[in-house]
Every structure is written in structure tokens, then in C-alpha cells.
Amino acid sequence: MAALIPDNIATRPIAIIGAGTLGRRIGLMLCTQGAEVRLYDTRPASAQQAVDYIGGALPALLPTIANGRAGPLVATSDLPTAVEDAWLIIEAVPEIPNLKRSVLANLDKLAPGDAIIASNSSSYPSGELIADVRNVERVLTTHFYMPPRVLPVEVMASDKTDDAIVQLLMRQLPLYGVIPFQVRKESVGLIFNRVWAAIKRESLEVVAEGVTTPEELDTLFNLIVGGSFGPFRNMDQVGLDVVLAIEEHYAQTRPGLPEAPRDLLKRYVEKGRLGVKTGHGFYDDYDAPAGAGGAAS
Ligand code: NAD
């Protein structure tokens, strides 16, 4: 079915639902064209911290964006206020499928009829999250990585999404300084996260087999591929419990994946070695709180 296409989008607000690590970074990028950005979070402190974060990061970001102009920021704990008159609503609540299902269903009820509703989920395609949504043609995935440092955003339709919505976002998103890539077929893990999952899986496998160590593999990886952030450092940054949950989700959707990578992760998780957030993971040299180092989970 065709979706209603929003008009006057230059002047209408954008709503971010869930103002944590990603929500505030998405809000930062989307408030660079002068329109209002509303940040809604069930934890009011989180929405206010998001406003403070964006206010601090905008001065350095705006000069890098063509026609960059700061839009007003509003933190709210009232969902109807957050979505009123919005043309685009992006949810970035935690990666819990039932939570996302109910958030999307609620947004569909409250949002203007022509608003686009997007999910930032890394591992659940929007098609798996719209069981209770009536206007499914306006829902899709916009998967941001870690803006403003990592600018790609993957845009993925479900088989119910109106393609006109996808094309509208592909045209519109570059105005905000991000770089959209269209995922041409619904895919668990989108594009880059799938490739990265394969690298992580094989890295875990070679360590599980005793072929090398996490430190030596990271060093080899960085010397050959470039950069300074190998697979094991990255996994420690994301959190080994999160990496395990992601790998278990891949294993459910793609039978036949090797078990050794999950077994190795479980051994670390059982010991409470979750990575940066617990001070220990594959590495032991963490004394700082979890930051924003990773580009992919
Ligand atoms: P987060 O835990 O940092 O933030 C989630 C926020 O949502 C919190 O502030 C929480 O208070 C709020 N929240 C919880 N329930 C809510 C509700 N019902 N309504 C509104 N707000 C609610 O999580 P995150 O890391 O920002 O992840 C959010 C999404 O982004 C996930 O789908 C994740 O897969 C995706 N993502 C994360 C990363 C990453 O590196 N962290 C990268 C790409 C995509």
C-alpha cells in the first residue's frame, strides 16, 4: 500500500525516541538544518543529557555541514508532544524486540498520518517489529553507526514499506551530513554488521582453536588492514554479552554457524569479563568508562 508522503519537511520537527548513546547522536546530526528536534526518553535525565551532549557537539559539527544551522532542541517525557507534527520519527530504544514492537505500535497510533517511522535496530529488521503496527508502509530501518565520527546510515525497507519513503530518505539524509546506503533486500545485520560479524566470528574461532591470541590477532589485523582497533578491542568496547546476544541471533536465523565462537564468548561472560564496562574482557587494561570507540556491533 502507498504511504502518505510528508510535505513541508524543512520546517517540521523530527522526533527521536530513546535518547541514549545512539539517539542523541542521531539527534545531533538531524538538528543541523534548522528544524526542531525533540528528544523523548522514559528516563527524563537521559533526554536532558542528550540535549546537553548535542549543545556541546554542535559548534564543531555545524561548519562541516552545507548550510548547517542549529535547530531548536526540546527534551520531553511526553510522547504525544514529542511526535506532534513530526515528519520523521526515529526510535533508538534498547535492542529488545518486544519493547521495540510496542514502541513502534504506539508511535503509529500517535504520529501524524504522514510521518515516517524508522527503527535504528542493529539486528532486527523492521519487518520483524511491525506485528502491531497498522500503517506498515511507513515503517523502515535507518541504521546509524556512531555519528558524528562514523557517518554512514543504512536504509532498509521491509517488504511492506512503500519505496517512495525509502527514496525520500535517500535524498534527504545527506542534507544532515550523514551518508545513506540502501540495503536492497531485508537482511538481519544489514550490510556492514553482517560482514563485521563474519570477521568477529572467524577471529573468535582462530583464538578458540589456539591458533593465535586476541592481542596478536588484533596486531596482525591492524598491520594488514590499517587502523588501530582490531576485532577483539572492538568486541571489548561493545560488550561481550552484547556480542554474544548478536551472535546468538545470527545463529537462530542462519543454522550451521560454528559454535566455538559463542562458547568462547560464554566463558568470558560467565566470568563477568564483559569488556570495557567491567574493566576486563579479552584485554585487562581498562580503567576508563565505556566510550564511543566502536563503529559496528
Ligand atoms: P542505550 O541503552 O544507550 O539508549 C537507549 C535509551 O532508550 C535509554 O536512554 C533508555 O532510557 C531509553 N528507553 C528505554 N525504553 C524506552 C521507551 N519505551 N521509550 C523511550 N525511550 C526508552 O542504547 P543504544 O546503544 O543507543 O541503542 C539504541 C538502538 O541503537 C538499539 O536498537 C541498538 O541496536 C542501536 N545501535 C546501537 C549502536 C551502539 O553502538 N550502541 C550502534 C548502532 C545501532
Coordinates of C-alpha atoms and ligand atoms in Angstrom, one line a residue:
M1 CA 0.0 0.0 0.0
A2 CA 1.2 3.5 -0.7
A3 CA 2.3 5.6 2.3
L4 CA 1.3 9.3 2.7
I5 CA 4.4 11.3 1.8
P6 CA 5.2 14.1 4.3
D7 CA 5.5 17.6 2.9
N8 CA 7.0 20.8 4.4
I9 CA 9.7 18.7 5.9
A10 CA 12.2 21.6 6.0
T11 CA 10.2 23.2 8.8
R12 CA 8.5 20.3 10.6
P13 CA 10.1 18.7 13.7
I14 CA 12.0 15.4 13.9
A15 CA 11.4 13.2 17.0
I16 CA 14.0 10.8 18.5
I17 CA 12.5 8.2 20.8
G18 CA 15.2 6.9 23.2
A19 CA 18.0 9.5 23.7
G20 CA 20.8 7.2 24.8
T21 CA 24.1 6.5 23.0
L22 CA 22.7 6.4 19.5
G23 CA 19.5 8.5 19.9
R24 CA 21.5 11.6 21.0
R25 CA 24.0 11.2 18.1
I26 CA 21.2 10.8 15.6
G27 CA 19.5 13.9 17.1
L28 CA 22.8 15.8 16.8
M29 CA 23.0 15.1 13.0
L30 CA 19.3 15.8 12.4
C31 CA 19.2 19.2 14.1
T32 CA 21.7 20.7 11.6
Q33 CA 19.2 22.0 9.1
G34 CA 17.4 24.4 11.4
A35 CA 14.3 22.3 12.2
E36 CA 13.3 21.4 15.7
V37 CA 14.5 18.1 17.2
R38 CA 12.5 16.6 20.0
L39 CA 14.2 14.0 22.3
Y40 CA 11.9 11.7 24.2
D41 CA 13.1 9.2 26.7
T42 CA 11.3 7.4 29.5
R43 CA 14.2 8.4 31.7
P44 CA 14.0 12.3 31.7
A45 CA 17.6 12.6 32.8
S46 CA 18.7 10.8 29.6
A47 CA 16.7 13.2 27.4
Q48 CA 18.3 16.2 29.2
Q49 CA 21.8 14.7 28.9
A50 CA 21.1 14.3 25.2
V51 CA 20.3 18.0 24.8
D52 CA 23.5 18.9 26.7
Y53 CA 25.5 16.5 24.5
I54 CA 24.1 17.9 21.3
G55 CA 24.6 21.5 22.5
G56 CA 28.3 20.7 23.2
A57 CA 28.9 18.9 20.0
L58 CA 27.1 21.2 17.5
P59 CA 29.6 24.1 17.3
A60 CA 32.3 21.8 15.9
L61 CA 29.8 19.9 13.6
L62 CA 27.9 22.8 12.0
P63 CA 30.7 24.3 10.0
T64 CA 31.3 20.8 8.4
I65 CA 27.7 20.7 7.0
A66 CA 26.5 22.6 4.0
N67 CA 24.0 25.3 5.1
G68 CA 24.4 24.0 8.6
R69 CA 22.0 25.8 11.0
A70 CA 21.2 24.7 14.6
G71 CA 17.6 23.7 15.1
P72 CA 15.9 24.1 18.4
L73 CA 16.2 21.2 20.8
V74 CA 13.4 20.0 23.1
A75 CA 13.7 17.3 25.8
T76 CA 10.3 15.8 26.7
S77 CA 8.9 12.9 28.7
D78 CA 5.5 13.3 26.9
L79 CA 5.3 11.1 23.8
P80 CA 2.3 12.9 22.2
T81 CA 4.2 16.2 22.5
A82 CA 7.4 14.5 21.0
V83 CA 5.7 13.4 17.9
E84 CA 3.2 16.2 17.3
D85 CA 3.5 17.4 13.7
A86 CA 6.8 15.5 13.2
W87 CA 7.6 14.3 9.7
L88 CA 10.2 11.8 10.8
I89 CA 10.3 9.7 14.0
I90 CA 13.3 7.5 14.8
E91 CA 13.3 5.0 17.6
A92 CA 16.6 4.2 19.3
V93 CA 15.3 2.3 22.4
P94 CA 17.3 -0.7 23.7
E95 CA 17.7 -3.7 21.4
I96 CA 14.8 -5.7 23.0
P97 CA 12.4 -6.8 20.2
N98 CA 9.2 -6.8 22.3
L99 CA 10.0 -3.3 23.6
K100 CA 10.6 -2.1 20.0
R101 CA 7.4 -3.8 18.8
S102 CA 5.3 -1.9 21.4
V103 CA 7.1 1.4 20.9
L104 CA 6.5 1.2 17.1
A105 CA 2.9 0.3 17.5
N106 CA 2.4 3.2 19.9
L107 CA 4.2 5.6 17.6
D108 CA 2.0 4.5 14.7
K109 CA -1.1 5.4 16.8
L110 CA 0.2 8.8 18.0
A111 CA 2.1 10.1 15.0
P112 CA 0.8 12.3 12.2
G113 CA -0.6 10.2 9.4
D114 CA 2.2 11.2 7.0
A115 CA 5.1 10.7 9.4
I116 CA 7.8 8.3 8.6
I117 CA 8.6 5.9 11.4
A118 CA 12.1 4.4 11.5
S119 CA 13.9 2.0 13.7
N120 CA 17.7 2.1 14.5
S121 CA 17.8 -1.6 15.3
S122 CA 21.1 -3.2 14.5
S123 CA 19.8 -6.8 14.4
Y124 CA 16.0 -6.8 14.0
P125 CA 14.7 -5.8 10.5
S126 CA 11.7 -3.6 10.8
G127 CA 9.6 -6.4 9.2
E128 CA 10.1 -8.4 12.5
L129 CA 8.9 -5.4 14.6
I130 CA 5.6 -4.3 13.0
A131 CA 3.2 -7.0 14.0
D132 CA 1.1 -4.5 15.9
V133 CA 1.6 -1.5 13.5
R134 CA -1.4 -0.6 11.3
N135 CA 0.3 1.7 8.8
V136 CA 3.2 -0.7 8.0
E137 CA 4.0 1.0 4.7
R138 CA 5.6 4.0 6.5
V139 CA 8.0 1.9 8.7
L140 CA 11.6 1.1 7.8
T141 CA 15.1 0.8 9.3
T142 CA 17.5 3.7 9.4
H143 CA 20.6 2.2 11.0
F144 CA 23.1 4.9 12.1
Y145 CA 26.5 3.9 13.3
M146 CA 28.3 6.3 15.6
P147 CA 27.8 9.8 14.2
P148 CA 29.4 12.4 14.0
R149 CA 32.5 10.1 13.8
V150 CA 31.1 7.4 11.6
L151 CA 28.7 8.9 9.1
P152 CA 27.1 6.0 7.1
V153 CA 23.5 5.2 7.7
E154 CA 22.0 2.0 6.2
V155 CA 18.4 2.5 5.0
M156 CA 16.4 -0.8 4.8
A157 CA 12.8 -1.4 3.8
S158 CA 10.6 -4.3 4.9
D159 CA 8.6 -6.0 2.2
K160 CA 5.7 -3.7 3.4
T161 CA 7.5 -0.4 3.2
D162 CA 6.5 2.0 0.4
D163 CA 9.6 2.5 -1.8
A164 CA 8.7 6.2 -2.0
I165 CA 9.6 6.5 1.7
V166 CA 13.0 4.9 1.1
Q167 CA 13.8 7.2 -1.8
L168 CA 12.7 10.2 0.1
L169 CA 15.2 9.4 2.9
M170 CA 17.9 8.5 0.5
R171 CA 17.5 12.1 -1.0
Q172 CA 17.0 13.8 2.3
L173 CA 19.6 12.3 4.7
P174 CA 22.7 13.7 3.0
L175 CA 21.5 17.2 3.9
Y176 CA 22.2 16.4 7.5
G177 CA 25.8 15.3 6.9
V178 CA 25.2 11.5 7.0
I179 CA 25.9 9.1 4.1
P180 CA 23.0 6.8 3.3
F181 CA 23.4 3.4 1.8
Q182 CA 20.3 1.5 0.6
V183 CA 20.1 -2.1 1.8
R184 CA 18.5 -3.7 -1.2
K185 CA 17.0 -6.7 0.4
E186 CA 15.8 -7.2 4.0
S187 CA 18.8 -8.6 5.9
V188 CA 19.5 -9.5 9.5
G189 CA 22.5 -7.4 10.4
L190 CA 22.0 -5.1 7.4
I191 CA 25.2 -4.8 5.3
F192 CA 28.3 -3.8 7.3
N193 CA 27.3 -5.5 10.5
R194 CA 27.0 -8.8 8.6
V195 CA 30.4 -8.5 7.2
W196 CA 31.8 -7.4 10.6
A197 CA 30.0 -10.4 12.2
A198 CA 31.9 -12.8 9.9
I199 CA 35.2 -11.1 10.9
K200 CA 34.4 -11.4 14.6
R201 CA 33.2 -15.0 14.2
E202 CA 36.4 -16.2 12.5
S203 CA 38.6 -14.1 14.9
L204 CA 36.9 -15.9 17.8
E205 CA 37.3 -19.2 16.0
V206 CA 41.0 -19.0 15.5
V207 CA 41.5 -18.0 19.1
A208 CA 39.2 -20.8 20.3
E209 CA 41.3 -23.3 18.3
G210 CA 44.5 -21.9 19.9
V211 CA 45.9 -20.7 16.6
T212 CA 46.6 -17.2 18.0
T213 CA 45.8 -14.9 20.9
P214 CA 43.4 -11.9 20.9
E215 CA 46.4 -9.4 21.2
E216 CA 48.4 -11.0 18.4
L217 CA 45.3 -11.2 16.1
D218 CA 44.5 -7.5 16.7
T219 CA 48.1 -6.5 16.0
L220 CA 48.2 -8.6 12.8
F221 CA 44.7 -7.3 11.7
N222 CA 45.8 -3.7 12.2
L223 CA 49.1 -4.1 10.4
I224 CA 47.5 -5.6 7.4
V225 CA 44.1 -3.8 7.2
G226 CA 45.2 -0.5 8.7
G227 CA 43.8 1.3 11.7
S228 CA 44.3 0.7 15.4
F229 CA 41.2 -1.1 16.6
G230 CA 41.2 -4.8 15.9
P231 CA 38.2 -7.2 16.4
F232 CA 39.0 -8.1 20.0
R233 CA 39.4 -4.5 21.1
N234 CA 36.1 -3.7 19.3
M235 CA 34.3 -6.6 21.0
D236 CA 35.5 -5.5 24.4
Q237 CA 34.2 -2.0 23.6
V238 CA 30.8 -3.1 22.6
G239 CA 30.5 -5.6 25.5
L240 CA 31.0 -9.3 25.2
D241 CA 27.4 -10.0 26.5
V242 CA 26.1 -7.9 23.6
V243 CA 28.4 -9.5 21.1
L244 CA 27.2 -12.9 22.3
A245 CA 23.5 -11.9 22.0
I246 CA 24.1 -10.7 18.5
E247 CA 25.9 -13.9 17.5
E248 CA 23.1 -16.0 19.0
H249 CA 20.6 -14.1 17.0
Y250 CA 22.6 -14.8 13.8
A251 CA 22.8 -18.4 14.8
Q252 CA 19.0 -18.6 15.1
T253 CA 18.4 -17.1 11.7
R254 CA 21.2 -18.9 9.9
P255 CA 21.6 -22.6 11.1
G256 CA 25.0 -24.1 10.7
L257 CA 27.1 -21.3 12.1
P258 CA 30.1 -22.7 14.2
E259 CA 29.5 -22.9 18.0
A260 CA 33.1 -22.4 19.1
P261 CA 32.9 -18.5 18.8
R262 CA 29.8 -18.5 21.0
D263 CA 31.4 -20.9 23.5
L264 CA 34.5 -18.7 23.8
L265 CA 32.3 -15.7 24.4
K266 CA 30.2 -17.5 27.0
R267 CA 33.3 -18.4 29.0
Y268 CA 34.2 -14.7 29.3
V269 CA 30.6 -13.7 30.1
E270 CA 30.3 -16.3 32.8
K271 CA 33.4 -14.9 34.5
G272 CA 31.9 -11.4 34.4
R273 CA 34.6 -10.3 31.9
L274 CA 32.3 -8.2 29.7
G275 CA 34.9 -5.9 28.3
V276 CA 35.4 -2.2 28.9
K277 CA 32.3 -1.8 31.0
T278 CA 33.5 -4.3 33.7
G279 CA 37.2 -3.3 33.3
H280 CA 38.2 -6.7 31.9
G281 CA 37.4 -8.7 28.7
F282 CA 39.8 -10.0 26.2
Y283 CA 42.1 -7.2 27.5
D284 CA 42.7 -6.2 31.1
D285 CA 44.0 -2.6 30.6
Y286 CA 40.7 -0.7 31.0
D287 CA 40.3 2.0 33.6
A288 CA 38.0 4.4 31.7
P289 CA 34.2 4.1 31.4
A290 CA 32.8 2.7 28.1
G291 CA 33.2 5.3 25.4
A292 CA 32.2 5.6 21.8
G293 CA 35.1 3.8 20.1
G294 CA 33.2 1.2 18.2
A295 CA 31.7 1.7 14.8
A296 CA 30.0 -1.6 14.5
S297 CA 28.4 -4.0 16.9
Ligands
NAD1 P1 21.1 3.0 25.0 O1 20.8 2.0 26.1 O2 22.3 3.8 25.1 O3 19.9 4.0 24.9 C1 18.5 3.6 24.9 C2 17.7 4.7 25.5 O4 16.3 4.4 25.4 C3 17.9 4.9 27.0 O5 18.2 6.3 27.2 C4 16.6 4.5 27.7 O6 16.3 5.2 28.8 C5 15.6 4.7 26.6 N1 14.4 4.0 26.6 C6 14.2 2.8 27.2 N2 12.9 2.4 27.0 C7 12.3 3.5 26.3 C8 11.0 3.7 25.8 N3 10.0 2.8 25.9 N4 10.7 4.9 25.2 C9 11.7 5.8 25.0 N5 13.0 5.6 25.5 C10 13.2 4.5 26.1 O7 21.0 2.2 23.7 P2 21.8 2.5 22.3 O8 23.1 1.9 22.4 O9 21.6 3.9 22.0 O10 21.0 1.6 21.3 C11 19.7 2.0 20.8 C12 19.5 1.3 19.5 O11 20.5 1.7 18.5 C13 19.5 -0.2 19.5 O12 18.5 -0.7 18.7 C14 20.8 -0.6 19.0 O13 20.8 -1.8 18.3 C15 21.1 0.5 18.0 N6 22.5 0.8 17.7 C16 23.4 0.9 18.7 C17 24.8 1.1 18.4 C18 25.8 1.2 19.5 O14 27.0 1.1 19.2 N7 25.4 1.5 20.8 C19 25.2 1.3 17.1 C20 24.2 1.2 16.1 C21 22.9 0.9 16.4

